[in-house]
XYZ file of C-alpha atoms in Angstrom:
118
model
C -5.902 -13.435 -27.342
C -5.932 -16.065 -24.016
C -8.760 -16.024 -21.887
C -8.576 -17.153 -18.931
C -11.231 -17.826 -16.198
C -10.913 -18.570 -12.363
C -13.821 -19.999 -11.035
C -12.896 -19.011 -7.411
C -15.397 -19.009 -4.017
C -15.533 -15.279 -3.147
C -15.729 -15.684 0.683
C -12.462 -17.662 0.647
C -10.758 -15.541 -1.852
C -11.016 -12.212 0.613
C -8.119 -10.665 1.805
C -7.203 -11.966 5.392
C -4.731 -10.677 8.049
C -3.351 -13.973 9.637
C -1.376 -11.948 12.129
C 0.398 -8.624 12.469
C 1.951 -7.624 8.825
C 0.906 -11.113 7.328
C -2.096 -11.314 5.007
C -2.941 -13.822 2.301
C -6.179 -13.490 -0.879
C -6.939 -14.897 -3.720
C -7.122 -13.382 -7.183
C -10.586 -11.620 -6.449
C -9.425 -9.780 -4.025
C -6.313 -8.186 -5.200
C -7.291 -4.977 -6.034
C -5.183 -1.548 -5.835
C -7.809 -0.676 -3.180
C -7.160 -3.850 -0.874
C -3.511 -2.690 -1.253
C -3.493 0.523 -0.432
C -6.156 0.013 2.614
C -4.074 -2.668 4.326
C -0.561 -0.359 3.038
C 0.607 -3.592 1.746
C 4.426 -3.350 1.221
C 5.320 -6.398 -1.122
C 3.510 -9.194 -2.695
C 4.083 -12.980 -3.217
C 2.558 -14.032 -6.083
C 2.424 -17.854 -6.216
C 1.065 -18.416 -9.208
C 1.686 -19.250 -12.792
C -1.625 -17.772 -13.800
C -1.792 -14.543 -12.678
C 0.435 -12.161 -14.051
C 1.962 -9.189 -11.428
C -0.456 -6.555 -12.032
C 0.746 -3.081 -13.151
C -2.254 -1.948 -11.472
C -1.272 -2.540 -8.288
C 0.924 0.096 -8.152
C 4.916 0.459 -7.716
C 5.260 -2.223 -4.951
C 7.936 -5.012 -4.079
C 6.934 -8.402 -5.542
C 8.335 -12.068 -5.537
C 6.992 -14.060 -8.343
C 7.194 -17.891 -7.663
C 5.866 -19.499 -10.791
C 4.346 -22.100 -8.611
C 1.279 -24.421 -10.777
C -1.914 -25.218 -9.044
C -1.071 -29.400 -8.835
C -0.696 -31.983 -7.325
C 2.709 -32.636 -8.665
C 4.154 -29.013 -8.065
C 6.883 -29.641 -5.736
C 6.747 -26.091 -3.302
C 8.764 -27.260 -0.708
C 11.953 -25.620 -1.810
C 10.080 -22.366 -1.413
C 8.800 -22.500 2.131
C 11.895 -21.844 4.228
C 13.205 -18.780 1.987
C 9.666 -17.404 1.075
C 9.293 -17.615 5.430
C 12.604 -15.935 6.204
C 11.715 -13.052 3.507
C 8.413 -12.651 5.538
C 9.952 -12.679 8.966
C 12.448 -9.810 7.318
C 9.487 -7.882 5.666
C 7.421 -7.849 9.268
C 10.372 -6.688 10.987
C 11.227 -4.155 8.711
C 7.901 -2.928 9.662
C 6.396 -3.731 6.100
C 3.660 -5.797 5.506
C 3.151 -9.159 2.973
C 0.374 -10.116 1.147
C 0.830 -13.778 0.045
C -1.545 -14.897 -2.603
C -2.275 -17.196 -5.253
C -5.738 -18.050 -7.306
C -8.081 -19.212 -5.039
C -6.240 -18.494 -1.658
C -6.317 -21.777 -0.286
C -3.369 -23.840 -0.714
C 0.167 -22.553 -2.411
C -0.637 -19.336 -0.465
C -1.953 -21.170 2.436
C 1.199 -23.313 2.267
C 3.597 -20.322 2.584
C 1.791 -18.648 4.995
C 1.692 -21.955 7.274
C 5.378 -22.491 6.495
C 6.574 -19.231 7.577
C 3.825 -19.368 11.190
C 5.322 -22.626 11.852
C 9.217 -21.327 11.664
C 8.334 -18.046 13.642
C 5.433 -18.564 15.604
């Protein structure tokens, strides 16, 4: 059985609306509760280490197998991961962006897609 452990600062890690329909978290705070009290819509998980929970409920996710490095190349990701949010939003949904810590890949979409539409 794998163990693994995030050691992750809690304050940063809390779920955050950045604007209107557009929050990001770390691991900590992704919790069936966060989801349902900010009626998240889908999730973009940009991790390798953290599987898409079951627990979260029956909710639209993108996956983007993206590694915590220096090397990990996430610039293919950033225009199509900020046109799916720009859809999302004006579908009325909301997106919940996260990865382990929630602090750079996340941050990184999240800036991506403000910088295209905002």
């Amino acid at each position: 059985k794998m163990t693994i452990s995030f050691r992750v600062n809690p304050e940063y890690a809390k779920m955050s609306e950045i604007i209107p329909g557009l929050f990001i978290c770390g691991v900590s705070s992704l919790t069936s509760e966060e989801i349902k009290k900010n009626k998240i819509t889908h999730i973009i998980n940009a991790t390798t280490e953290v599987p898409n929970l079951r627990s979260l409920g029956d909710i639209q996710r993108t996956k983007l197998w993206l590694e915590d490095t220096p090397q990990t190349y996430i610039y293919p990701h950033l225009e199509l991961q900020s046109d799916q949010i720009q859809a999302i939003i004006a579908d009325g949904g909301k997106v919940l962006v996260h990865c382990v810590a929630g602090v750079s890949r996340s941050a990184s979409i999240c800036l991506a897609f403000l910088t295209k539409y905002r």
